[in-house]
């Protein structure tokens, strides 16, 4: 590694601990202040550091933008795939991965159940935020104002007799989802099909996707499905960590 690159990386790493003066930066690098100043000015021109009013330097917005672009280029489906496959092997039920898209939940991956009774879902199929477990998780992960505004605009058709029919009912359930960390679809979208879902989070803690386990009631009762929530949560946490987020 070239000496200049090494010094630049050393400075950026040191700024992660907080703002640094020119003198402190020079001391950490073991160079004259003029050399440290040239390096800091170059990093400042690229937006990687920012000089404050007190003449100390901190990490710049350009660095955060670059980090965000790097994270967005990571395909959550690719990261999640081996973890979801392992979960599917353990539980034997249908496993989905979904993301928020234009007011609905979109399935971006699916692993089939080992049981002969199969679910009517596919990659690319959309599910309502109001009646699906993945939809509730994705909606609960939105900022409060956005969540409330969207709940007021959504439609509430009676997919089954158990479907939520009002914004107030949905918002109340979303509070429960946020408190307990997982959501449930009690045959609200498809008759005789239950589902539990948990969030997958990005580096800033935002919900970026949801993963779920779904079962027809003839295969597993609701109580059996709920007992799988800890394993599902552990799977989502592992995906979040590998993606670069936090649990």
Short mmCIF file of C-alpha atoms in Angstrom, two decimals, residues 27 39 81 85 97 116 141 147 152 164 167 172 181 196 205 213-214 218 224 226 245:
data_model
loop_
_atom_site.label_atom_id
_atom_site.label_comp_id
_atom_site.label_asym_id
_atom_site.label_seq_id
_atom_site.Cartn_x
_atom_site.Cartn_y
_atom_site.Cartn_z
CA UNK A 27 1.08 13.44 15.69
CA UNK A 39 -3.65 15.31 3.25
CA UNK A 81 -30.36 -16.90 0.50
CA UNK A 85 -32.29 -22.16 2.90
CA UNK A 97 -38.31 -12.89 1.68
CA UNK A 116 -47.42 -31.87 -0.31
CA UNK A 141 -40.64 -0.35 10.19
CA UNK A 147 -46.68 4.78 8.74
CA UNK A 152 -54.93 6.16 6.21
CA UNK A 164 -58.32 -5.92 9.36
CA UNK A 167 -56.67 2.12 9.70
CA UNK A 172 -52.97 -0.71 16.82
CA UNK A 181 -40.57 -7.67 17.13
CA UNK A 196 -45.23 -15.22 11.03
CA UNK A 205 -31.41 0.15 11.90
CA UNK A 213 -42.60 -18.78 7.59
CA UNK A 214 -46.01 -19.72 6.21
CA UNK A 218 -53.79 -28.55 7.78
CA UNK A 224 -46.86 -24.65 16.24
CA UNK A 226 -45.62 -19.34 16.76
CA UNK A 245 -26.80 -3.91 9.89
#
